[in-house]
Amino acid sequence: MKNLFVFSLLFLFAISTGYPVLATPGSEMPPRGEIYTKVGALKIPFIKHEPPNGNNTVKFSAATPAATIFVENGALTYLDEVHAVGLYGPRGGGVAERDGVMHRLDVIEGTLGKAFGVMGGYITGSAALVDFVRSFASGFIFTTALPPAVAAGALAAIRHLKTSERERRLQRERVALLRRRLDEAGIPHKANPSHIVPVMVGDAVRCKAISDLLLERHAIYVQPINYPTVPRGTERLRITPSPLHSEAEVEQLVRALAEVWAATGLRRAA
Ligand SMILES: Cc1ncc(COP(=O)(O)O)c(C=O)c1O
């Protein structure tokens, strides 16, 4: 973090963290200057309505090296690590931890769903920034707190993944195995350095049909990803192997996929 003191704020979902944090400075802060919170002064890091390059957010994914996402010209740096916490970095802190750049970011957003297996979202940032969001963000103020049982589950999962490398290693192995077996079966998938393996279909109707057939014939559910989540013509299945998927299950998935691929008349990769 840029400031010495790092605080966190818990939300019911990660999706409710980003909007309050990005929207709160926009709606509550004066165009520039400083705002005083209980725990210190917070410098307004950007000029309202004049974001750098005409963009007020920079989109990137867990696969993007964190070092490439910084907006250096005075903008608030906000990193969404929802897909990365628990999975990357020596203590599961995310890609910023893996790349040793956490201290260069103003806000990091994470989820207690996905890798940590429960639900809830959080931001971490300087004490002043977190206090500001806590005081002004309607998405934080007007919502239920995390139930104690969920918080206990999150605590146990975070403690475990802070020290255990086993799950991260197993997942990397399963992802590599899946990619290798897809290549051997001639099923096209997009190369990326992420644990999310996009199997490219390129047609919305076929994408849904493959997902339906996988479920009906093989009892395997893989979600079809269609427009508007991805651009038209790039429809895909998104597969995320977990550390708990066995090698046999990966084989079973690829065999099933090869069968429905043929049944829906899709071309194999060369
Ligand atoms: C990139 C990204 N950020 C945030 C979220 C929201 O996380 P949560 O499900 O904890 O609200 C998601 C949800 O899947 C996501 O894909």
XYZ file of N, CA and C in Angstrom, residues 38-261:
672
model
N -11.401 10.324 10.324
C -11.013 10.148 11.731
C -9.556 9.731 11.880
N -9.044 9.041 10.854
C -7.704 8.484 11.010
C -6.654 9.184 10.146
N -7.004 10.294 9.556
C -5.964 11.024 8.829
C -6.501 11.690 7.581
N -5.612 12.436 6.942
C -6.016 13.160 5.739
C -5.890 12.255 4.528
N -6.836 12.379 3.638
C -6.811 11.572 2.408
C -6.671 12.537 1.245
N -5.583 12.407 0.521
C -5.391 13.295 -0.627
C -6.289 12.837 -1.767
N -6.908 13.786 -2.434
C -7.729 13.413 -3.592
C -6.765 13.055 -4.718
N -6.764 11.814 -5.135
C -5.692 11.388 -6.016
C -5.930 11.691 -7.488
N -7.095 12.172 -7.840
C -7.300 12.499 -9.250
C -8.228 13.695 -9.360
N -8.224 14.271 -10.514
C -9.069 15.444 -10.722
C -10.396 14.957 -11.268
N -11.452 15.295 -10.541
C -12.768 14.796 -10.913
C -13.115 15.181 -12.359
N -13.688 14.277 -13.063
C -14.113 14.474 -14.454
C -12.954 14.667 -15.421
N -11.725 14.575 -14.947
C -10.597 14.671 -15.867
C -9.667 13.488 -15.653
N -10.194 12.284 -15.790
C -9.336 11.120 -15.563
C -8.274 11.011 -16.641
N -7.150 10.380 -16.327
C -6.084 10.262 -17.314
C -6.559 9.533 -18.552
N -6.176 9.986 -19.690
C -6.479 9.355 -20.989
C -7.974 9.211 -21.243
N -8.790 9.977 -20.539
C -10.227 9.885 -20.749
C -10.839 8.620 -20.159
N -10.063 7.833 -19.452
C -10.584 6.600 -18.844
C -10.549 6.723 -17.346
N -11.604 6.298 -16.666
C -11.501 6.330 -15.214
C -11.266 4.950 -14.615
N -11.280 3.919 -15.443
C -10.865 2.613 -14.938
C -10.002 1.944 -15.995
N -9.141 1.075 -15.547
C -8.307 0.305 -16.465
C -8.664 -1.148 -16.220
N -9.116 -1.842 -17.255
C -9.527 -3.232 -17.050
C -8.356 -4.168 -17.262
N -8.276 -5.155 -16.436
C -7.236 -6.156 -16.587
C -7.761 -7.401 -15.923
N -7.072 -8.490 -16.097
C -7.561 -9.725 -15.485
C -6.473 -10.309 -14.610
N -6.826 -11.377 -13.920
C -5.851 -12.023 -13.044
C -4.633 -12.460 -13.841
N -4.822 -12.651 -15.136
C -3.728 -13.131 -15.961
C -2.732 -12.026 -16.297
N -3.138 -10.767 -16.122
C -2.262 -9.654 -16.494
C -1.214 -9.435 -15.414
N 0.051 -9.388 -15.775
C 1.038 -9.089 -14.740
C 0.701 -7.765 -14.073
N 0.646 -7.760 -12.766
C 0.191 -6.564 -12.051
C 1.015 -5.343 -12.432
N 2.297 -5.567 -12.722
C 3.171 -4.436 -13.012
C 2.711 -3.651 -14.232
N 1.912 -4.241 -15.083
C 1.517 -3.531 -16.304
C 0.269 -2.677 -16.126
N -0.365 -2.742 -14.950
C -1.676 -2.101 -14.865
C -1.639 -0.715 -14.232
N -0.473 -0.244 -13.814
C -0.466 1.009 -13.083
C -0.730 2.216 -13.960
N -1.523 3.080 -13.429
C -1.730 4.367 -14.084
C -0.850 5.318 -13.301
N 0.243 5.762 -13.915
C 1.267 6.464 -13.138
C 0.985 7.948 -12.958
N 0.066 8.491 -13.773
C -0.059 9.946 -13.724
C -1.075 10.432 -12.694
N -0.930 9.971 -11.495
C -1.707 10.539 -10.399
C -3.061 9.921 -10.164
N -3.427 8.905 -10.914
C -4.744 8.297 -10.721
C -4.735 7.372 -9.515
N -5.938 7.132 -9.001
C -6.097 6.135 -7.940
C -5.839 4.759 -8.560
N -4.984 3.978 -7.938
C -4.740 2.632 -8.484
C -5.598 1.642 -7.707
N -6.395 0.883 -8.448
C -7.396 -0.020 -7.860
C -7.239 -1.371 -8.543
N -6.890 -2.380 -7.782
C -6.648 -3.697 -8.379
C -7.714 -4.684 -7.914
N -8.444 -5.246 -8.873
C -9.444 -6.277 -8.569
C -8.739 -7.630 -8.584
N -8.554 -8.199 -7.419
C -7.839 -9.485 -7.286
C -8.812 -10.636 -6.991
N -10.079 -10.414 -7.347
C -11.106 -11.399 -7.000
C -10.761 -12.811 -7.504
N -10.254 -12.888 -8.733
C -9.934 -14.206 -9.284
C -8.560 -14.704 -8.821
N -7.810 -13.888 -8.118
C -6.412 -14.229 -7.843
C -6.116 -14.509 -6.377
N -6.901 -13.927 -5.440
C -6.564 -14.141 -4.037
C -6.715 -15.617 -3.674
N -5.782 -16.086 -2.899
C -5.753 -17.511 -2.533
C -4.954 -18.328 -3.537
N -4.901 -17.872 -4.800
C -4.304 -18.676 -5.868
C -2.897 -18.250 -6.266
N -2.583 -16.981 -6.141
C -1.280 -16.482 -6.583
C -0.572 -15.813 -5.405
N 0.752 -15.806 -5.485
C 1.537 -15.202 -4.404
C 1.883 -16.242 -3.366
N 3.022 -16.067 -2.690
C 3.471 -17.067 -1.725
C 2.509 -17.284 -0.558
N 1.698 -16.258 -0.242
C 0.710 -16.430 0.842
C -0.717 -16.312 0.309
N -0.850 -16.423 -1.017
C -2.187 -16.325 -1.611
C -2.722 -14.902 -1.640
N -1.815 -13.927 -1.579
C -2.252 -12.526 -1.580
C -2.730 -12.040 -2.937
N -2.413 -12.768 -4.006
C -2.855 -12.369 -5.346
C -1.680 -12.045 -6.263
N -1.978 -11.544 -7.457
C -0.896 -11.277 -8.423
C 0.002 -10.133 -7.953
N -0.559 -9.183 -7.207
C 0.273 -8.076 -6.720
C 1.305 -8.594 -5.722
N 0.902 -9.569 -4.912
C 1.875 -10.170 -3.993
C 2.908 -10.962 -4.784
N 2.432 -11.748 -5.756
C 3.346 -12.541 -6.585
C 4.386 -11.638 -7.257
N 3.940 -10.460 -7.749
C 4.834 -9.573 -8.492
C 5.545 -8.566 -7.591
N 5.300 -8.642 -6.272
C 5.989 -7.758 -5.317
C 5.635 -6.288 -5.485
N 4.374 -5.988 -5.846
C 4.013 -4.595 -6.107
C 2.820 -4.114 -5.265
N 2.497 -4.868 -4.209
C 1.339 -4.476 -3.391
C 1.447 -3.045 -2.863
N 2.679 -2.662 -2.510
C 2.883 -1.345 -1.890
C 2.618 -0.200 -2.871
N 2.501 -0.517 -4.173
C 2.298 0.553 -5.155
C 0.825 0.809 -5.446
N -0.041 0.059 -4.785
C -1.471 0.182 -5.095
C -2.219 0.935 -4.007
N -3.231 1.694 -4.405
C -4.066 2.385 -3.416
C -5.106 1.447 -2.822
N -5.764 0.671 -3.677
C -6.841 -0.217 -3.198
C -6.686 -1.590 -3.835
N -6.840 -2.623 -3.035
C -6.924 -3.983 -3.574
C -8.284 -4.542 -3.163
N -8.988 -5.108 -4.156
C -10.295 -5.722 -3.900
C -10.139 -7.234 -3.982
N -10.767 -7.937 -3.054
C -10.729 -9.403 -3.107
C -12.082 -9.974 -2.743
N -12.222 -11.267 -2.930
C -13.476 -11.933 -2.552
C -13.178 -13.042 -1.554
N -14.161 -13.346 -0.743
C -14.051 -14.506 0.150
C -14.763 -15.700 -0.473
N -15.369 -15.475 -1.658
C -15.911 -16.568 -2.458
C -14.745 -17.134 -3.269
N -15.018 -17.781 -4.361
C -14.003 -18.379 -5.228
C -12.971 -19.162 -4.402
N -11.690 -18.759 -4.368
C -10.658 -19.591 -3.733
C -10.944 -19.857 -2.255
N -11.522 -18.885 -1.559
C -11.704 -19.064 -0.111
C -12.993 -19.834 0.226
N -13.836 -20.046 -0.774
C -14.923 -21.008 -0.637
C -16.132 -20.584 0.176
N -16.201 -19.322 0.601
C -17.424 -18.914 1.295
C -18.062 -17.754 0.516
N -18.308 -16.660 1.120
C -18.790 -15.485 0.384
C -18.383 -14.233 1.150
N -18.447 -13.097 0.463
C -18.053 -11.843 1.085
C -16.974 -11.195 0.248
N -16.841 -9.909 0.376
C -15.818 -9.200 -0.389
C -15.102 -8.222 0.509
N -13.957 -7.759 0.062
C -13.251 -6.773 0.880
C -12.426 -5.851 0.011
N -12.103 -4.713 0.590
C -11.060 -3.863 0.018
C -9.997 -3.675 1.085
N -8.768 -3.466 0.659
C -7.739 -3.033 1.590
C -7.118 -1.776 1.009
N -6.700 -0.906 1.889
C -6.101 0.353 1.454
C -5.559 1.076 2.664
N -5.196 2.330 2.471
C -4.676 3.104 3.602
C -5.802 3.293 4.616
N -5.414 3.561 5.858
C -6.414 3.769 6.911
C -7.373 4.885 6.517
N -6.836 5.952 5.927
C -7.691 7.097 5.591
C -8.683 6.735 4.493
N -8.202 6.031 3.482
C -9.102 5.681 2.379
C -10.202 4.736 2.856
N -9.806 3.738 3.653
C -10.788 2.772 4.143
C -11.799 3.473 5.059
N -11.333 4.386 5.870
C -12.237 5.114 6.763
C -13.210 5.969 5.951
N -12.701 6.542 4.858
C -13.546 7.360 3.999
C -14.654 6.507 3.372
N -14.294 5.352 2.848
C -15.298 4.476 2.220
C -16.289 4.001 3.275
N -15.776 3.632 4.454
C -16.654 3.182 5.540
C -17.683 4.254 5.898
N -17.264 5.510 5.851
C -18.137 6.599 6.282
C -19.129 7.035 5.215
N -18.753 6.887 3.920
C -19.598 7.473 2.869
C -20.246 6.476 1.915
N -19.709 5.256 1.805
C -20.186 4.364 0.742
C -21.533 3.753 1.106
N -22.559 4.103 0.336
C -23.887 3.578 0.649
C -23.912 2.053 0.508
N -23.130 1.524 -0.445
C -23.086 0.068 -0.641
C -22.516 -0.656 0.563
N -21.802 0.051 1.412
C -21.286 -0.561 2.645
C -22.242 -0.306 3.808
N -22.775 0.908 3.861
C -23.572 1.299 5.028
C -24.930 0.585 5.060
N -25.591 0.522 3.896
C -26.970 0.010 3.881
C -27.009 -1.459 3.501
N -26.265 -2.282 4.193
C -26.301 -3.707 3.885
C -26.013 -4.507 5.150
N -26.344 -5.798 5.066
C -26.154 -6.673 6.220
C -24.681 -7.030 6.371
N -24.240 -7.194 7.607
C -22.853 -7.614 7.832
C -22.726 -9.110 7.531
N -21.495 -9.564 7.330
C -21.270 -10.999 7.117
C -21.705 -11.765 8.357
N -22.444 -12.862 8.200
C -22.817 -13.661 9.382
C -21.574 -14.289 10.020
N -21.577 -14.477 11.334
C -20.397 -15.018 12.027
C -19.926 -16.358 11.464
N -20.870 -17.237 11.070
C -20.461 -18.558 10.566
C -19.659 -18.399 9.269
N -20.075 -17.443 8.421
C -19.370 -17.211 7.155
C -17.989 -16.612 7.449
N -17.958 -15.670 8.389
C -16.672 -15.049 8.753
C -15.714 -16.101 9.297
N -16.233 -17.044 10.086
C -15.371 -18.087 10.659
C -14.822 -18.982 9.541
N -15.682 -19.304 8.562
C -15.240 -20.121 7.426
C -14.158 -19.403 6.630
N -14.355 -18.106 6.415
C -13.367 -17.321 5.660
C -12.039 -17.280 6.408
N -12.125 -17.067 7.716
C -10.906 -16.991 8.528
C -10.113 -18.295 8.430
N -10.826 -19.415 8.538
C -10.146 -20.720 8.469
C -9.501 -20.910 7.099
N -10.236 -20.545 6.024
C -9.694 -20.731 4.672
C -8.481 -19.836 4.435
N -8.564 -18.585 4.874
C -7.442 -17.650 4.662
C -6.218 -18.121 5.442
N -6.442 -18.506 6.696
C -5.307 -18.992 7.510
C -4.645 -20.183 6.832
N -5.458 -21.092 6.312
C -4.909 -22.286 5.673
C -4.110 -21.914 4.426
N -4.714 -21.094 3.554
C -4.049 -20.787 2.277
C -2.871 -19.822 2.426
N -2.754 -19.194 3.591
C -1.580 -18.335 3.821
C -0.314 -19.168 3.960
N -0.493 -20.398 4.426
C 0.712 -21.213 4.662
C 0.780 -22.435 3.761
N -0.342 -22.921 3.270
C -0.316 -24.153 2.468
C -0.132 -23.836 0.989
N 0.915 -24.403 0.396
C 1.166 -24.213 -1.037
C 0.532 -25.363 -1.826
N 0.097 -26.402 -1.109
C -0.354 -27.637 -1.747
C -1.487 -27.390 -2.755
N -2.508 -26.639 -2.341
C -3.665 -26.407 -3.217
C -3.257 -25.605 -4.454
N -2.371 -24.609 -4.253
C -1.925 -23.804 -5.405
C -1.158 -24.679 -6.389
N -0.304 -25.550 -5.856
C 0.492 -26.436 -6.727
C -0.425 -27.407 -7.470
N -1.367 -28.026 -6.718
C -2.271 -28.995 -7.350
C -3.102 -28.338 -8.451
N -3.540 -27.114 -8.186
C -4.350 -26.464 -9.210
C -3.529 -26.190 -10.469
N -2.290 -25.708 -10.282
C -1.429 -25.463 -11.457
C -1.256 -26.751 -12.250
N -1.085 -27.875 -11.536
C -0.903 -29.167 -12.222
C -2.162 -29.558 -13.007
N -3.336 -29.369 -12.393
C -4.586 -29.747 -13.067
C -4.827 -28.852 -14.291
N -4.498 -27.577 -14.160
C -4.672 -26.653 -15.295
C -3.755 -27.094 -16.443
N -2.509 -27.419 -16.121
C -1.559 -27.842 -17.165
C -2.033 -29.137 -17.818
N -2.544 -30.068 -16.995
C -3.032 -31.338 -17.539
C -4.220 -31.094 -18.473
N -5.152 -30.243 -18.028
C -6.328 -29.966 -18.863
C -5.899 -29.372 -20.204
N -5.001 -28.392 -20.166
C -4.564 -27.765 -21.424
C -3.892 -28.794 -22.339
N -3.066 -29.661 -21.743
C -2.370 -30.682 -22.537
C -3.375 -31.636 -23.184
N -4.352 -32.081 -22.413
C -5.332 -33.040 -22.926
C -6.257 -32.387 -23.970
N -6.577 -31.100 -23.776
C -7.380 -30.401 -24.787
C -6.614 -30.321 -26.103
N -5.321 -30.021 -26.010
C -4.475 -29.966 -27.221
C -4.485 -31.314 -27.926
N -4.320 -32.369 -27.146
C -4.271 -33.712 -27.743
C -5.605 -34.068 -28.413
N -6.709 -33.568 -27.820
C -8.035 -33.875 -28.382
C -8.415 -32.900 -29.496
N -7.560 -31.905 -29.748
C -7.847 -30.938 -30.819
C -8.966 -29.970 -30.476
N -9.164 -29.723 -29.201
C -10.214 -28.770 -28.784
C -9.565 -27.412 -28.527
N -9.993 -26.394 -29.286
C -9.293 -25.103 -29.212
C -9.512 -24.384 -27.888
N -8.445 -23.950 -27.272
C -8.564 -23.153 -26.054
C -7.575 -22.004 -26.149
N -7.955 -20.933 -25.470
C -7.164 -19.713 -25.600
C -5.951 -19.784 -24.667
N -4.782 -19.512 -25.223
C -3.573 -19.523 -24.395
C -3.601 -18.299 -23.475
N -3.414 -18.508 -22.210
C -3.257 -17.398 -21.266
C -2.521 -17.942 -20.042
N -1.953 -17.057 -19.229
C -1.209 -17.568 -18.066
C -2.097 -17.783 -16.842
N -3.414 -17.844 -17.063
C -4.362 -17.899 -15.954
C -4.789 -19.331 -15.651
N -5.453 -19.516 -14.519
C -6.038 -20.817 -14.179
C -7.394 -20.994 -14.843
N -7.910 -19.959 -15.503
C -9.202 -20.059 -16.195
C -8.925 -20.424 -17.652
N -9.446 -21.577 -18.068
C -9.141 -22.083 -19.413
C -10.348 -21.834 -20.319
N -10.242 -20.868 -21.251
C -11.381 -20.603 -22.134
C -11.355 -21.534 -23.350
N -12.387 -22.368 -23.466
C -12.526 -23.254 -24.631
C -13.371 -22.493 -25.657
N -12.751 -22.154 -26.778
C -13.364 -21.227 -27.716
C -14.350 -21.938 -28.643
N -15.602 -21.423 -28.656
C -16.643 -22.004 -29.498
C -16.978 -21.039 -30.649
N -17.130 -19.760 -30.317
C -17.336 -18.756 -31.362
C -18.749 -18.708 -31.928
N -19.713 -19.245 -31.196
C -21.102 -19.229 -31.656
C -21.999 -19.423 -30.427
N -22.924 -18.471 -30.219
C -23.713 -18.464 -28.980
C -24.609 -19.706 -28.862
N -25.250 -20.099 -29.966
C -26.197 -21.221 -29.910
C -25.443 -22.524 -29.636
N -24.327 -22.701 -30.324
C -23.542 -23.934 -30.120
C -22.926 -23.968 -28.719
N -22.542 -22.809 -28.249
C -21.924 -22.736 -26.915
C -22.919 -23.233 -25.863
N -24.167 -22.758 -25.984
C -25.209 -23.188 -25.048
C -25.521 -24.675 -25.265
N -25.532 -25.103 -26.541
C -25.854 -26.506 -26.840
C -24.797 -27.435 -26.236
N -23.525 -27.051 -26.337
C -22.451 -27.885 -25.766
C -22.613 -27.986 -24.250
N -22.913 -26.861 -23.634
C -23.097 -26.853 -22.182
C -24.273 -27.761 -21.793
N -25.387 -27.661 -22.546
C -26.570 -28.499 -22.252
C -26.240 -29.985 -22.422
N -25.542 -30.319 -23.534
C -25.226 -31.735 -23.798
C -24.270 -32.305 -22.749
N -23.314 -31.484 -22.338
C -22.387 -31.950 -21.292
C -23.153 -32.322 -20.027
N -24.166 -31.513 -19.723
C -24.949 -31.767 -18.513
C -25.871 -32.986 -18.701
N -26.585 -33.001 -19.839
C -27.572 -34.079 -20.053
C -26.898 -35.443 -20.218
N -25.850 -35.495 -21.028
C -25.265 -36.806 -21.355
C -24.162 -37.243 -20.397
N -23.485 -36.239 -19.774
C -22.298 -36.600 -18.987
C -22.342 -36.095 -17.545
N -23.431 -35.430 -17.173
C -23.570 -34.887 -15.806
C -22.400 -33.969 -15.437
N -21.949 -33.185 -16.442
C -20.865 -32.220 -16.177
C -21.417 -30.833 -16.502
N -21.302 -29.916 -15.549
C -21.785 -28.560 -15.833
C -20.613 -27.623 -16.074
N -20.591 -27.059 -17.269
C -19.625 -26.004 -17.596
C -20.431 -24.841 -18.147
N -20.215 -23.669 -17.587
C -21.061 -22.537 -17.956
C -20.704 -21.981 -19.337
N -21.747 -21.753 -20.178
C -21.471 -21.089 -21.455
C -21.313 -19.584 -21.220
N -20.328 -18.997 -21.835
C -20.106 -17.550 -21.668
C -20.398 -16.877 -23.007
N -21.501 -16.163 -23.039
C -21.942 -15.516 -24.273
C -21.924 -13.995 -24.112
N -22.237 -13.278 -25.199
C -22.410 -11.830 -25.152
C -23.495 -11.491 -24.124
N -23.399 -10.464 -23.299
C -22.418 -9.373 -23.347
C -21.173 -9.606 -22.485
N -21.052 -10.797 -21.849
C -19.851 -11.011 -21.024
C -18.603 -11.004 -21.905
N -18.714 -11.595 -23.108
C -17.597 -11.560 -24.070
C -18.134 -11.027 -25.394
N -17.278 -10.483 -26.269
C -17.764 -9.971 -27.555
C -18.393 -11.085 -28.400
N -19.381 -10.708 -29.230
C -20.002 -11.695 -30.135
C -18.923 -12.325 -30.999
N -19.074 -13.626 -31.270
C -18.085 -14.324 -32.099
C -16.951 -14.927 -31.287
N -16.905 -14.587 -29.983
C -15.852 -15.169 -29.126
C -16.482 -15.977 -27.986
N -17.697 -16.486 -28.238
C -18.397 -17.266 -27.211
C -17.537 -18.462 -26.813
N -17.595 -18.802 -25.555
C -16.679 -19.830 -25.034
C -17.249 -20.548 -23.821
N -16.624 -21.658 -23.500
C -16.871 -22.312 -22.215
C -15.690 -21.924 -21.342
N -15.963 -21.618 -20.082
C -14.845 -21.268 -19.191
C -14.660 -22.387 -18.182
N -13.489 -22.998 -18.208
C -13.248 -24.128 -17.309
C -12.179 -23.734 -16.289
N -12.523 -23.918 -15.017
C -11.557 -23.637 -13.955
C -11.318 -24.910 -13.164
N -10.237 -25.641 -13.476
C -9.951 -26.836 -12.673
C -9.623 -26.428 -11.238
N -10.107 -27.214 -10.297
C -9.782 -26.919 -8.898
C -8.747 -27.940 -8.417
N -8.104 -27.670 -7.284
C -7.123 -28.642 -6.773
C -7.776 -29.965 -6.408
N -9.108 -29.938 -6.228
C -9.804 -31.165 -5.817
C -10.274 -32.008 -6.998
N -10.146 -31.509 -8.211
C -10.465 -32.345 -9.378
C -9.339 -33.354 -9.569
N -9.728 -34.618 -9.731
C -8.693 -35.646 -9.910
C -8.251 -35.679 -11.370
N -7.129 -36.348 -11.611
C -6.667 -36.500 -12.995
C -7.722 -37.252 -13.807
N -8.365 -38.256 -13.182
C -9.403 -39.028 -13.881
C -10.567 -38.131 -14.285
N -10.912 -37.188 -13.433
C -12.018 -36.274 -13.766
C -11.657 -35.356 -14.930
N -10.396 -34.941 -14.988
C -9.958 -34.113 -16.119
C -10.081 -34.926 -17.411
N -9.634 -36.194 -17.361
C -9.730 -37.081 -18.533
C -11.191 -37.234 -18.955
N -12.046 -37.457 -17.967
C -13.479 -37.649 -18.225
C -14.080 -36.407 -18.899
N -13.706 -35.232 -18.418
C -14.206 -33.985 -19.003
C -13.776 -33.867 -20.465
N -12.505 -34.146 -20.743
C -12.010 -33.971 -22.117
C -12.674 -34.988 -23.050
N -12.862 -36.216 -22.572
C -13.555 -37.222 -23.402
C -14.990 -36.761 -23.705
N -15.686 -36.276 -22.675
C -17.071 -35.817 -22.854
C -17.118 -34.633 -23.824
N -16.180 -33.719 -23.643
C -16.132 -32.529 -24.496
C -15.871 -32.921 -25.950
N -14.968 -33.869 -26.155
C -14.660 -34.320 -27.516
C -15.907 -34.916 -28.164
N -16.685 -35.637 -27.365
C -17.891 -36.284 -27.904
C -18.938 -35.224 -28.293
N -19.200 -34.258 -27.408
C -20.221 -33.250 -27.752
C -19.702 -32.281 -28.815
N -18.396 -32.097 -28.851
C -17.792 -31.241 -29.885
C -18.138 -31.820 -31.257
